[in-house]
mmCIF file of C-alpha atoms in Angstrom:
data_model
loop_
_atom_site.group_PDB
_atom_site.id
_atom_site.type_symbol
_atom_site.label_atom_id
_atom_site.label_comp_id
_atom_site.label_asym_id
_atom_site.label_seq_id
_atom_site.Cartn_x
_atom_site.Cartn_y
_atom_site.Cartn_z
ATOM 1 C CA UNK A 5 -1.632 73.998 -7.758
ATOM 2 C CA UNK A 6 -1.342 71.605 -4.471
ATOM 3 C CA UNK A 7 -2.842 71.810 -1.272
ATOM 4 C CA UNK A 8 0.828 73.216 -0.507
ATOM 5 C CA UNK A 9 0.250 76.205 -2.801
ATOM 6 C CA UNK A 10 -3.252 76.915 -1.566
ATOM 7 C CA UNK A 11 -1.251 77.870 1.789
ATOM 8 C CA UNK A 12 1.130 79.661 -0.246
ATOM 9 C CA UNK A 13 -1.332 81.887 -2.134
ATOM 10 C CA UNK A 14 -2.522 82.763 1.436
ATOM 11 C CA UNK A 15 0.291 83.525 2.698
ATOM 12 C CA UNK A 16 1.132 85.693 0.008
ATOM 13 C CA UNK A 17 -2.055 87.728 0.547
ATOM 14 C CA UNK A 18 -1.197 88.415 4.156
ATOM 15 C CA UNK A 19 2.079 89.264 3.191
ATOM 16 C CA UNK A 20 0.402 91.533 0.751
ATOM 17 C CA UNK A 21 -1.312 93.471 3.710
ATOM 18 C CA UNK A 22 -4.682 90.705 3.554
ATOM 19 C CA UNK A 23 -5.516 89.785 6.942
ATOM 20 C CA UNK A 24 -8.271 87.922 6.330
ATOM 21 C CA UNK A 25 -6.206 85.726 4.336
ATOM 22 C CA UNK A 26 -4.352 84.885 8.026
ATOM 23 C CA UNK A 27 -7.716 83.925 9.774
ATOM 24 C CA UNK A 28 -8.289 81.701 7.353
ATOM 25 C CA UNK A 29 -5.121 79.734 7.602
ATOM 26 C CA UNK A 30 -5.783 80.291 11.468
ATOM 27 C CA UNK A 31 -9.261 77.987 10.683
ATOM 28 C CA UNK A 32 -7.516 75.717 8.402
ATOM 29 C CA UNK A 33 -5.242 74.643 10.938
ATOM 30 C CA UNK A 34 -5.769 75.973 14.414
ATOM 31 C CA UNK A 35 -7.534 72.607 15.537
ATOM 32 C CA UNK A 36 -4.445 70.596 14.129
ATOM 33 C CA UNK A 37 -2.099 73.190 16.254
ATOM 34 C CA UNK A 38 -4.730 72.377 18.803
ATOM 35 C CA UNK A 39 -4.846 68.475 18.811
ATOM 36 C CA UNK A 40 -0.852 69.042 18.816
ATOM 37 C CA UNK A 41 -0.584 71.074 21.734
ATOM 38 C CA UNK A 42 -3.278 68.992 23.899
ATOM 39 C CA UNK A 43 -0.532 65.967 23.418
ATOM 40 C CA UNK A 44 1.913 68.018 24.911
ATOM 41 C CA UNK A 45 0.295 69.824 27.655
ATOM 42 C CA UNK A 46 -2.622 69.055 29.512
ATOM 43 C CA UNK A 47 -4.908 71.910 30.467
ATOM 44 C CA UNK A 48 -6.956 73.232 28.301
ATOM 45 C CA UNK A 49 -6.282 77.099 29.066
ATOM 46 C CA UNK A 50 -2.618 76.671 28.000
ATOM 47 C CA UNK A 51 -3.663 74.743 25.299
ATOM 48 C CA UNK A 52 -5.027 77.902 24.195
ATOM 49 C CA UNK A 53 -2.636 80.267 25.365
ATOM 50 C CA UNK A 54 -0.166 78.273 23.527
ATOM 51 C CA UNK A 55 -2.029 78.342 20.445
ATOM 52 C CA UNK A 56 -2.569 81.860 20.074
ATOM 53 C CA UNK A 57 1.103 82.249 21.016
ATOM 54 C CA UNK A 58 1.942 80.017 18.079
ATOM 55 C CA UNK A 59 -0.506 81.826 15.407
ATOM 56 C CA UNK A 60 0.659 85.270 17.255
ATOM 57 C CA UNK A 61 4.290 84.345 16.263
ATOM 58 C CA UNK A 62 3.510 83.209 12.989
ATOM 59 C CA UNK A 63 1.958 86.083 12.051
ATOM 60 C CA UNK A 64 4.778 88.524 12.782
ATOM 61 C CA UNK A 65 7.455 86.194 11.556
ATOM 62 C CA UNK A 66 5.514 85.811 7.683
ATOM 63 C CA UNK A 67 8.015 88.054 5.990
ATOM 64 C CA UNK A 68 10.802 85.491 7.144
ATOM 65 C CA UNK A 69 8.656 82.732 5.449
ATOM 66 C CA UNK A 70 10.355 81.706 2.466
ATOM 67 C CA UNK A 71 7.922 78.948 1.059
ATOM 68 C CA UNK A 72 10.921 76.373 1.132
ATOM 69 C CA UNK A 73 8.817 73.878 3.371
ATOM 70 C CA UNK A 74 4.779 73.711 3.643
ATOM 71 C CA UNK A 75 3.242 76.374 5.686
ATOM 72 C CA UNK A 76 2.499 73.661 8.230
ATOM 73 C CA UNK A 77 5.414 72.284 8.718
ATOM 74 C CA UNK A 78 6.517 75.684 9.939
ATOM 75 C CA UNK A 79 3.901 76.401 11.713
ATOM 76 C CA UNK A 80 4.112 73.059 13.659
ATOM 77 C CA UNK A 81 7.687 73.841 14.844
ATOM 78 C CA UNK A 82 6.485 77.635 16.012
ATOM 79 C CA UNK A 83 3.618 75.746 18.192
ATOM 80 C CA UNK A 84 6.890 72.773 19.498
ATOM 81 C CA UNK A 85 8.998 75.279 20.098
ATOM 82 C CA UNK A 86 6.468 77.819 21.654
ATOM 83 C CA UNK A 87 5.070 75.019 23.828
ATOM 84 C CA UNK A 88 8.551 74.261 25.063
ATOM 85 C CA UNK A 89 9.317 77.721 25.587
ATOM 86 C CA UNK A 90 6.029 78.594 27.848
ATOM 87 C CA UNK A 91 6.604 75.439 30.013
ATOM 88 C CA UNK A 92 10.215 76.052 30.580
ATOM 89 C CA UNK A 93 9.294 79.461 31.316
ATOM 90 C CA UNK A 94 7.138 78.183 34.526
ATOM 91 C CA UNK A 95 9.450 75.474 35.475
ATOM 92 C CA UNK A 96 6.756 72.785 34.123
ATOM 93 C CA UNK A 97 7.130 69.246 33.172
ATOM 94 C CA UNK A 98 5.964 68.881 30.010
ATOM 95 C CA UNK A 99 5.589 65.719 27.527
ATOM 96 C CA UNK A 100 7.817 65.545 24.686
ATOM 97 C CA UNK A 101 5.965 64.586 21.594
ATOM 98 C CA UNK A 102 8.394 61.640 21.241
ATOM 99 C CA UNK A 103 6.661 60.249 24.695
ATOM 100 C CA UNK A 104 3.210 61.055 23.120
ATOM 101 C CA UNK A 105 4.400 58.918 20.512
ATOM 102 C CA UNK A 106 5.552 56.155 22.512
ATOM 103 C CA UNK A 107 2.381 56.582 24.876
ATOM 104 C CA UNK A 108 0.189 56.328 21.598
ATOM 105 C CA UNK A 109 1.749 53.182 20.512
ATOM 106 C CA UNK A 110 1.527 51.463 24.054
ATOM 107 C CA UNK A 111 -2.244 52.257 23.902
ATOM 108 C CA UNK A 112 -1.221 54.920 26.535
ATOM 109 C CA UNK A 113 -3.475 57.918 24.167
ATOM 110 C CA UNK A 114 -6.648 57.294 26.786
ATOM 111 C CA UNK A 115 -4.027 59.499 29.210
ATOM 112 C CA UNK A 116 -3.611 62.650 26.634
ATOM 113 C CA UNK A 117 -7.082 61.998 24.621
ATOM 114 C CA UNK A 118 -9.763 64.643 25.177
ATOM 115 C CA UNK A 119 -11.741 63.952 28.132
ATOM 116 C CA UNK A 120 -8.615 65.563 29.687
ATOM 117 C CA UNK A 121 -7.763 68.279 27.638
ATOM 118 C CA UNK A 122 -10.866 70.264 27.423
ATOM 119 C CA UNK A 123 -14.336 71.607 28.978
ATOM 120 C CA UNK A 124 -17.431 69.241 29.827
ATOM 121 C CA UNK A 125 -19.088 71.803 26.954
ATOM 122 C CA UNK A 126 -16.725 71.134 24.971
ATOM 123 C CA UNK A 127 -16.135 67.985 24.942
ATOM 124 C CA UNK A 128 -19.990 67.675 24.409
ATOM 125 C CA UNK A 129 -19.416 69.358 21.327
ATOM 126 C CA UNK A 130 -16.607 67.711 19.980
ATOM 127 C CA UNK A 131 -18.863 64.548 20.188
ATOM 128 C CA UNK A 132 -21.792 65.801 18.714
ATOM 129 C CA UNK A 133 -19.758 67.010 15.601
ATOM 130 C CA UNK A 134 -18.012 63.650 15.145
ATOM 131 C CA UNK A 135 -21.192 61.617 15.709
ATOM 132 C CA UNK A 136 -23.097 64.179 13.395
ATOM 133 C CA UNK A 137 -20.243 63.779 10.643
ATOM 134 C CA UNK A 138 -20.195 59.969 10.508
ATOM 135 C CA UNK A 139 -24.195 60.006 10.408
ATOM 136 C CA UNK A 140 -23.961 62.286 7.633
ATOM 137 C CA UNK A 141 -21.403 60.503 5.927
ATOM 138 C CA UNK A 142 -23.180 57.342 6.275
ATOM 139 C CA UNK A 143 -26.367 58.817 4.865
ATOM 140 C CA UNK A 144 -24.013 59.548 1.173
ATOM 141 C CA UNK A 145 -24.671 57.964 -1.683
ATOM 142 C CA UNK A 146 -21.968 55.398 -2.261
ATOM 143 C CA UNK A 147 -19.681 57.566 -4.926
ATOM 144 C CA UNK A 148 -20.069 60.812 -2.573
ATOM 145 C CA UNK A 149 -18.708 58.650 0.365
ATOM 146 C CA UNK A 150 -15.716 57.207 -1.824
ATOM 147 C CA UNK A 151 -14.637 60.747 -3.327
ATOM 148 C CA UNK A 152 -14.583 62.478 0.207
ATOM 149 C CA UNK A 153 -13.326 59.444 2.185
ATOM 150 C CA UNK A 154 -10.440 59.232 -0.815
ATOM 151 C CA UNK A 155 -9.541 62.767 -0.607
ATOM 152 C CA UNK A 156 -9.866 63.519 3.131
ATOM 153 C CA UNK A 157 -8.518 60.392 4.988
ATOM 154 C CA UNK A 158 -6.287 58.703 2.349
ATOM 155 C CA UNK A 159 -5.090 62.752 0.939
ATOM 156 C CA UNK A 160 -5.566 61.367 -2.270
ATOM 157 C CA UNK A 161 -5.468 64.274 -5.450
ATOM 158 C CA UNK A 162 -8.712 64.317 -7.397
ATOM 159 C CA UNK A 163 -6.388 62.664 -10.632
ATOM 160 C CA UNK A 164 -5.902 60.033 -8.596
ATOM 161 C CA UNK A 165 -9.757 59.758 -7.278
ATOM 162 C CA UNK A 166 -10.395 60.088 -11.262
ATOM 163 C CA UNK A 167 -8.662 57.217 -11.841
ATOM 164 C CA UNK A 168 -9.672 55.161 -8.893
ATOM 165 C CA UNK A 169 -13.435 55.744 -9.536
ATOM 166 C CA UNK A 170 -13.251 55.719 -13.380
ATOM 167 C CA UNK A 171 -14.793 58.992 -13.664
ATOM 168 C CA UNK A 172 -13.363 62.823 -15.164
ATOM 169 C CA UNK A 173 -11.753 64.731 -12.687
ATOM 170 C CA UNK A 174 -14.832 67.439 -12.643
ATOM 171 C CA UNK A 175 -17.240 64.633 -11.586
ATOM 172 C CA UNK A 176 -14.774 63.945 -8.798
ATOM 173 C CA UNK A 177 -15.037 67.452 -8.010
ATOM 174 C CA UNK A 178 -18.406 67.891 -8.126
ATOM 175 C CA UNK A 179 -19.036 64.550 -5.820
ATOM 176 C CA UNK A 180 -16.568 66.092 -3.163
ATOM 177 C CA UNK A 181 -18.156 69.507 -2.979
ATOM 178 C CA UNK A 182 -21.814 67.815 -2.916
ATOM 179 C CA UNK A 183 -20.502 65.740 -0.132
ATOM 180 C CA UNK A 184 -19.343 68.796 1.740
ATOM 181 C CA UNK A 185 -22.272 70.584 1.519
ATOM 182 C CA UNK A 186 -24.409 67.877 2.476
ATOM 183 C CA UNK A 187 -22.209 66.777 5.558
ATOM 184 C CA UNK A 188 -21.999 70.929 6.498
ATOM 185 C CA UNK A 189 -25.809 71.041 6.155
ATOM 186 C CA UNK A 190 -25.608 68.022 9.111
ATOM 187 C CA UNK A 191 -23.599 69.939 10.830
ATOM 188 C CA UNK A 192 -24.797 73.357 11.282
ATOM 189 C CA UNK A 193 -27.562 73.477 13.251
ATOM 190 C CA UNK A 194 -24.740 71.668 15.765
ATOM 191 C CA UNK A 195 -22.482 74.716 15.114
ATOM 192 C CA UNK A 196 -25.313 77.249 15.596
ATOM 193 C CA UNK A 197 -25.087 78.813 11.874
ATOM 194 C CA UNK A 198 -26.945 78.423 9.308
ATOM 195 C CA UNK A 199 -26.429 78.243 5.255
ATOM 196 C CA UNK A 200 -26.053 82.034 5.019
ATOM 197 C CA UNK A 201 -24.674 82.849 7.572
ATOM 198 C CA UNK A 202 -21.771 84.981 7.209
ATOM 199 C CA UNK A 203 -18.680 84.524 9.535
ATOM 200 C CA UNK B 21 -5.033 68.159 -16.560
ATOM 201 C CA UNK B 22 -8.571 69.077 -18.075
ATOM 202 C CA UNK B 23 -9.531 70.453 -14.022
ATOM 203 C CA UNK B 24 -7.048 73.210 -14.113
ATOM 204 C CA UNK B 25 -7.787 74.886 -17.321
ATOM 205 C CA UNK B 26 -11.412 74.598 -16.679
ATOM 206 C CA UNK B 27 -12.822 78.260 -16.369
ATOM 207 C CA UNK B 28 -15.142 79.097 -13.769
ATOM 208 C CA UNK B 29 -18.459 78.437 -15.444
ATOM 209 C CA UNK B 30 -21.975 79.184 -14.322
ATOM 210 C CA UNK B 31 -22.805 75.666 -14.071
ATOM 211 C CA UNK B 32 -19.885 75.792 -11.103
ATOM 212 C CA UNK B 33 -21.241 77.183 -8.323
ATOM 213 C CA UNK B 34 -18.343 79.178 -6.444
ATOM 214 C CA UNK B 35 -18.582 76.841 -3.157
ATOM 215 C CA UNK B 36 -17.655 74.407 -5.281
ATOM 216 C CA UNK B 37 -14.691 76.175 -6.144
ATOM 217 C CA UNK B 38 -14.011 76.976 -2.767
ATOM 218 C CA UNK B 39 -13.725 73.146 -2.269
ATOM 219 C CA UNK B 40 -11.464 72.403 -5.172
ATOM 220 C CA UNK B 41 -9.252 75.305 -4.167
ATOM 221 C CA UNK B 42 -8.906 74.086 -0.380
ATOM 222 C CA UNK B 43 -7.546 71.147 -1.908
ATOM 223 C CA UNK B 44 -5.454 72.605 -3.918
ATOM 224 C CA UNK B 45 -7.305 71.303 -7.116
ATOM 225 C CA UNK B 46 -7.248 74.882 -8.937
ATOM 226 C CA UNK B 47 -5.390 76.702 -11.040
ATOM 227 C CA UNK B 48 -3.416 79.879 -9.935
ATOM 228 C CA UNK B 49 -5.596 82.368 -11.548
ATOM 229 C CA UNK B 50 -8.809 80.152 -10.264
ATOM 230 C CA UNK B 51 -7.239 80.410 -7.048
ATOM 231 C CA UNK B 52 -6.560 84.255 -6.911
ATOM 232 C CA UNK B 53 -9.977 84.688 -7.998
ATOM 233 C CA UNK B 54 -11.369 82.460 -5.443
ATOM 234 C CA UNK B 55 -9.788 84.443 -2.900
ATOM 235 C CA UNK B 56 -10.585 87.565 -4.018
ATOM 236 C CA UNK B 57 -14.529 86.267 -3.360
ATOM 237 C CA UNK B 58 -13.526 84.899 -0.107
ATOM 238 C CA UNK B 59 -12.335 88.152 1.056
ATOM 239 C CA UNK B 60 -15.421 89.674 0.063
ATOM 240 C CA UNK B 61 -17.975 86.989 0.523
ATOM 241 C CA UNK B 62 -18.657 86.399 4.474
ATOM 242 C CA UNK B 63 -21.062 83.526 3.701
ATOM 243 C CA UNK B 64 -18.382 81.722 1.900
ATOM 244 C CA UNK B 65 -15.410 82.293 4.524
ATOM 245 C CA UNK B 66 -18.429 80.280 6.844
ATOM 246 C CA UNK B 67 -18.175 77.302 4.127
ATOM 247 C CA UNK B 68 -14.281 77.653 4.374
ATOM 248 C CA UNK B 69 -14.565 77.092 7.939
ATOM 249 C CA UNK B 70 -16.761 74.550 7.743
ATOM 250 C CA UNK B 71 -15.060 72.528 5.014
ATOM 251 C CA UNK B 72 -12.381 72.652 7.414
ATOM 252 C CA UNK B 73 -14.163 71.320 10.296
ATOM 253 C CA UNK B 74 -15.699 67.974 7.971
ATOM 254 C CA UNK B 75 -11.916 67.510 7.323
ATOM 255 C CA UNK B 76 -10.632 67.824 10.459
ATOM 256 C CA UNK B 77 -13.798 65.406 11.901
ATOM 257 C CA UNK B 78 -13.278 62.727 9.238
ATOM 258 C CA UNK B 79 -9.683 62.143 10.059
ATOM 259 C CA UNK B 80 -10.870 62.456 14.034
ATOM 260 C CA UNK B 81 -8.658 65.824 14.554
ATOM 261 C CA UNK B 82 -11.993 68.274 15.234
ATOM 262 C CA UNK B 83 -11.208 69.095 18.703
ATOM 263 C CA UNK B 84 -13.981 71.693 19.616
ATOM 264 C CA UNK B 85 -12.108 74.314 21.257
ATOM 265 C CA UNK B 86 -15.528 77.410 20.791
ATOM 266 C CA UNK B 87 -13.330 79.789 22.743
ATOM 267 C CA UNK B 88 -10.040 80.022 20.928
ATOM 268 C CA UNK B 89 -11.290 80.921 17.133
ATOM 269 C CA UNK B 90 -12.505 84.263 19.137
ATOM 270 C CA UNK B 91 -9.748 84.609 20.675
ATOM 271 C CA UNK B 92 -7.323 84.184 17.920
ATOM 272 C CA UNK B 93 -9.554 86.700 15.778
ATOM 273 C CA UNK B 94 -9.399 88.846 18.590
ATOM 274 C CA UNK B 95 -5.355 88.872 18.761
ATOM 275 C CA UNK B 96 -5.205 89.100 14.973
ATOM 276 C CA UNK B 97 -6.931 92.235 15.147
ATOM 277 C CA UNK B 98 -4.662 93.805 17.396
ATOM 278 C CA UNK B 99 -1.406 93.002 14.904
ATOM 279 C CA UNK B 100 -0.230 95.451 12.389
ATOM 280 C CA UNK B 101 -1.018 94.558 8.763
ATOM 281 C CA UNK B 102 1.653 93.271 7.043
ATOM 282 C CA UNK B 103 3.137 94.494 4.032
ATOM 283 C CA UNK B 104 6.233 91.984 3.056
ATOM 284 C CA UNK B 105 4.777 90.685 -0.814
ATOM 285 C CA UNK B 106 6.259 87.218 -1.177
ATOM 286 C CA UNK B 107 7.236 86.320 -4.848
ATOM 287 C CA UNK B 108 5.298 82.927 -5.886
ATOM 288 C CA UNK B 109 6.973 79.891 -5.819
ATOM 289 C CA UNK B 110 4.599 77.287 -6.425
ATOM 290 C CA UNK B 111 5.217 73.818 -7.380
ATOM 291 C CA UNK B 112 2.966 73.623 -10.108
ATOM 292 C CA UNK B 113 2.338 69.996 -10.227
ATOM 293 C CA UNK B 114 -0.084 69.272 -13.516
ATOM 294 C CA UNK B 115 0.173 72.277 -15.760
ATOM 295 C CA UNK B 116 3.836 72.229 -16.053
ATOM 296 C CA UNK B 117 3.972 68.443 -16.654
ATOM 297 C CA UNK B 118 3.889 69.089 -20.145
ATOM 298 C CA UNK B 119 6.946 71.496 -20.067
ATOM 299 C CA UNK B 120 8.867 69.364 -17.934
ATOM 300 C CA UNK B 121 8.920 66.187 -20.421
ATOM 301 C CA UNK B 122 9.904 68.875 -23.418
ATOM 302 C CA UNK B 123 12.879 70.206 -21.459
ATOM 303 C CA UNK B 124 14.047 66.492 -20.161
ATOM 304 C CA UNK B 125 13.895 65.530 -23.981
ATOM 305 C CA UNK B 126 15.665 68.611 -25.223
ATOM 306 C CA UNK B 127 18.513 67.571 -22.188
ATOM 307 C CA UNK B 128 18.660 64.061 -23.450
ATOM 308 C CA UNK B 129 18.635 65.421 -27.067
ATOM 309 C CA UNK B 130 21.182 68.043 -26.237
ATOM 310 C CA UNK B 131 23.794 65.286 -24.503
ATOM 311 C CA UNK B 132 23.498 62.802 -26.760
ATOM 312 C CA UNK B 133 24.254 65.394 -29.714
ATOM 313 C CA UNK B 134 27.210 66.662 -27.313
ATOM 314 C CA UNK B 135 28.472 63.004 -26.980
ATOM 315 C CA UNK B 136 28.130 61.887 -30.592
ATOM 316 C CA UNK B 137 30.009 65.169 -31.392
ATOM 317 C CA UNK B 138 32.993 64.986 -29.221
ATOM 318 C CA UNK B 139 33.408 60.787 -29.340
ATOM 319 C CA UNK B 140 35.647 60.018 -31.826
ATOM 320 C CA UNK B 141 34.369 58.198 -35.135
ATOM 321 C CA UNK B 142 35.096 54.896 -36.020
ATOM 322 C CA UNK B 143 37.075 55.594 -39.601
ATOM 323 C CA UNK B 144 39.580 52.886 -38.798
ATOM 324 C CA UNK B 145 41.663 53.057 -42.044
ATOM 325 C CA UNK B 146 42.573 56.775 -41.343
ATOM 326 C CA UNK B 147 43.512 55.505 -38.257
ATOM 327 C CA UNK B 148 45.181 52.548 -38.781
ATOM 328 C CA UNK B 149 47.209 54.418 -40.905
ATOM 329 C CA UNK B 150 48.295 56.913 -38.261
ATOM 330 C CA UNK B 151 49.690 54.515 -35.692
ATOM 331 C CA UNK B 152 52.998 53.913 -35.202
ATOM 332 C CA UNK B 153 55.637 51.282 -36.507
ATOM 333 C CA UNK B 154 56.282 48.150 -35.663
ATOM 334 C CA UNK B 155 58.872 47.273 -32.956
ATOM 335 C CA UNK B 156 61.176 44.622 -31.978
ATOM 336 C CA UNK B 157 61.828 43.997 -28.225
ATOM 337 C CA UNK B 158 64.419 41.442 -26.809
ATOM 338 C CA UNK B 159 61.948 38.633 -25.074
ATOM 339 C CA UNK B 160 64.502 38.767 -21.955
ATOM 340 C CA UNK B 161 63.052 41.910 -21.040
ATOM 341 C CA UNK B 162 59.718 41.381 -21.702
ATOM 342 C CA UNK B 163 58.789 38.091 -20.551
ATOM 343 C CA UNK B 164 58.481 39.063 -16.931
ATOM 344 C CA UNK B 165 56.799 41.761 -17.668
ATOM 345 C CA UNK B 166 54.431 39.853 -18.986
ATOM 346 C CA UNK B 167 54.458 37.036 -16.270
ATOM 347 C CA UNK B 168 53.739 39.125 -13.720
ATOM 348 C CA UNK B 169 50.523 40.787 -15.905
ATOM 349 C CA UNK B 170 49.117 37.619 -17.269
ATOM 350 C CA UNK B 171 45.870 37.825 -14.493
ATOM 351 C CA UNK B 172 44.918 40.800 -16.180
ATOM 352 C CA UNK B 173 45.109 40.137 -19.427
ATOM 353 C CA UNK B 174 41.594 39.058 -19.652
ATOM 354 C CA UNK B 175 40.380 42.024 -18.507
ATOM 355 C CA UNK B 176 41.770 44.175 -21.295
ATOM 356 C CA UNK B 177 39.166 44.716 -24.277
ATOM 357 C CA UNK B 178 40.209 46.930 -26.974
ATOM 358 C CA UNK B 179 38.278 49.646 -28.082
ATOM 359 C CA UNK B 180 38.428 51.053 -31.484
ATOM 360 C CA UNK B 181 40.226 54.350 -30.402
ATOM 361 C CA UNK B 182 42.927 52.134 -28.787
ATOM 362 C CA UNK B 183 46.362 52.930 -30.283
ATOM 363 C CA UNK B 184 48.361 49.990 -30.467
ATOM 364 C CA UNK B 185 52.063 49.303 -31.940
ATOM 365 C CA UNK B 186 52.424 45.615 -33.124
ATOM 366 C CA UNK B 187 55.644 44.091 -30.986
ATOM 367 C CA UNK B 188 57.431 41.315 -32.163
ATOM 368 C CA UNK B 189 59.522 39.076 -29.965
ATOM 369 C CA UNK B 190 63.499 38.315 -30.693
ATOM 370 C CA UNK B 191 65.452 35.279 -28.512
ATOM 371 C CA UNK B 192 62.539 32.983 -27.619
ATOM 372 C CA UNK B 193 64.784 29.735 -26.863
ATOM 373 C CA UNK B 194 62.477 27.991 -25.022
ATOM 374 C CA UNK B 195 59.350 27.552 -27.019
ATOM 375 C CA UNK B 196 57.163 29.629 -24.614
#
């Protein structure tokens, strides 16, 4: 199984009549959708009308889903094409994402970034969840820091993080999850929950 | 790929499961089983969420947006369920490794037999025997035949299944 088929398997579940199984793509990805759709339009309300447009429409269009490309790579073109649609709708300029990427590359991002895109509150928050991350992940013994740096910024699969750190795949699993848990345990008195918590 | 056909264990806690599944680091029964727990546990649909978050911090992507995961909950609810069962198509990356090398060598195995079969064999006195007669050609007619062909001639190698008739040259005057 791949990350890809982890999406899949959901996907089949809400196909199967499992909503839950949609909310938790929806948390999987819906800050991706929402980084996407802050580069292409700059208040924050549409931002979120947009994005529950684009989950909205992905949820009644499932049964057309085929599996052919990765769940996100749908979803991404829903949340273009929505965008598009809701700011041609009110006769908006809007930025394409190929100026975004032009912008980004002329050091143009400080213009789209978040100061702009969202609330003072949350903005605030964003903050204190990036600062509280890094602490945390500073704070990791040396192997936890490789596994989950390895497999969340580089994407790399835990065979590969085996192989890199000289160590069986379970250990690799193991170091991952323990670096979760300790990074989550930074973070939750941030997010207002607490181990038990249910959602 | 020893991680796949690991069972879950009691020394693996199911959060830990939950991990290797969001990375796609489980195998499909592991994976139905973790979701069956998720749908049931609320505590661990909080450590899916906030698995999420750490990834979506660490690559500088957690945008804090507190209003729209109510919101989007809150439209969910108001959809019909759906009821449209997809049929699995995974890609199955480790666990069918093994399967994939046996069929590539059973379709090398198969087209080599398939070759050697239909190629024919090199029994060159049977074959020597079938070919045709000598002939005799008048070298006026042939010579600028061959004139005009002579860049090619290098280019020409014989191959054992090559049928050839020896030709022998009449009214060469000239010495050529």
């Amino acid at each position: 199984m791949t990350e890809r088929d982890t999406d899949l398997l959901l996907v089949e579940r809400v196909r199967a009549g499992d909503k839950r199984a949609f909310e938790l793509l929806m948390e999987k990805y819906r800050r991706k959708i929402g980084r996407l759709l802050s580069r292409m339009v700059r208040d924050p309300e549409e931002v979120e009308d947009i994005a529950q447009e684009t989950f909205i429409k992905a949820y009644r269009a499932l049964p057309q889903f085929r599996g052919d490309a990765a769940f996100y790579t749908w979803l991404y073109r829903i949340a273009v094409n929505t965008a598009k649609n809701y700011l041609a709708a009110r006769n908006r300029n809007m930025l394409t994402v190929s100026d975004v990427a032009g912008d980004e590359e002329e050091g143009g991002e400080e213009r789209y970034a978040a100061p702009d895109i969202d609330t003072p509150d949350a903005q605030l928050l964003s903050k204190q969840i990036a600062y509280a991350v890094n602490e945390a992940v500073e704070a990791l013994p040396e192997e936890l820091r490789t596994a989950i740096t390895l497999r969340e910024i580089e994407g790399m699969s835990y065979e590969d993080i085996a192989t890199f750190m000289g160590c069986p795949i379970g250990t690799v699993r193991s170091r991952i999850f323990r670096a979760r848990e300790a990074i989550a345990a930074k973070l939750r008195p941030i997010l207002g929950t607490s181990e038990d918590q249910r959602w | 790929m020893m991680l796949q056909h690991e069972p879950l264990n009691p020394g693996h806690t199911e959060p830990e499961w939950l991990s290797a599944f969001l990375d796609g680091e489980v195998d499909d029964a592991e994976g139905d089983r973790v979701l069956e727990r998720l749908s049931q546990d609320r505590t661990l649909a909080r450590r899916w969420s906030e698995y999420c978050l750490i990834g979506d911090a660490l690559r500088g992507e957690a945008l804090a947006q507190p209003g729209l995961e109510r919101r989007l909950r809150a439209a969910l609810a108001t959809e019909p369920t759906l009821l449209a069962p997809l049929r699995r198509k995974r890609s199955s990356r480790h666990y069918t490794r093994p399967l994939a090398w046996a069929a590539a060598a059973a379709a090398v195995a198969a087209v080599t037999w398939t070759l050697w079969t239909a190629l024919p064999k090199h029994t060159a006195p049977s074959q020597m025997a079938a070919q045709p007669e000598a002939v005799t050609l008048q070298a006026s007619h042939v010579l600028p035949y061959l004139d005009a062909h002579q860049d090619f001639t290098q280019g020409v190698v014989a191959q054992p299944e090559m049928r050839f008739s020896q030709v022998t040259l009449v009214g060469l005057e000239d010495g050529r």
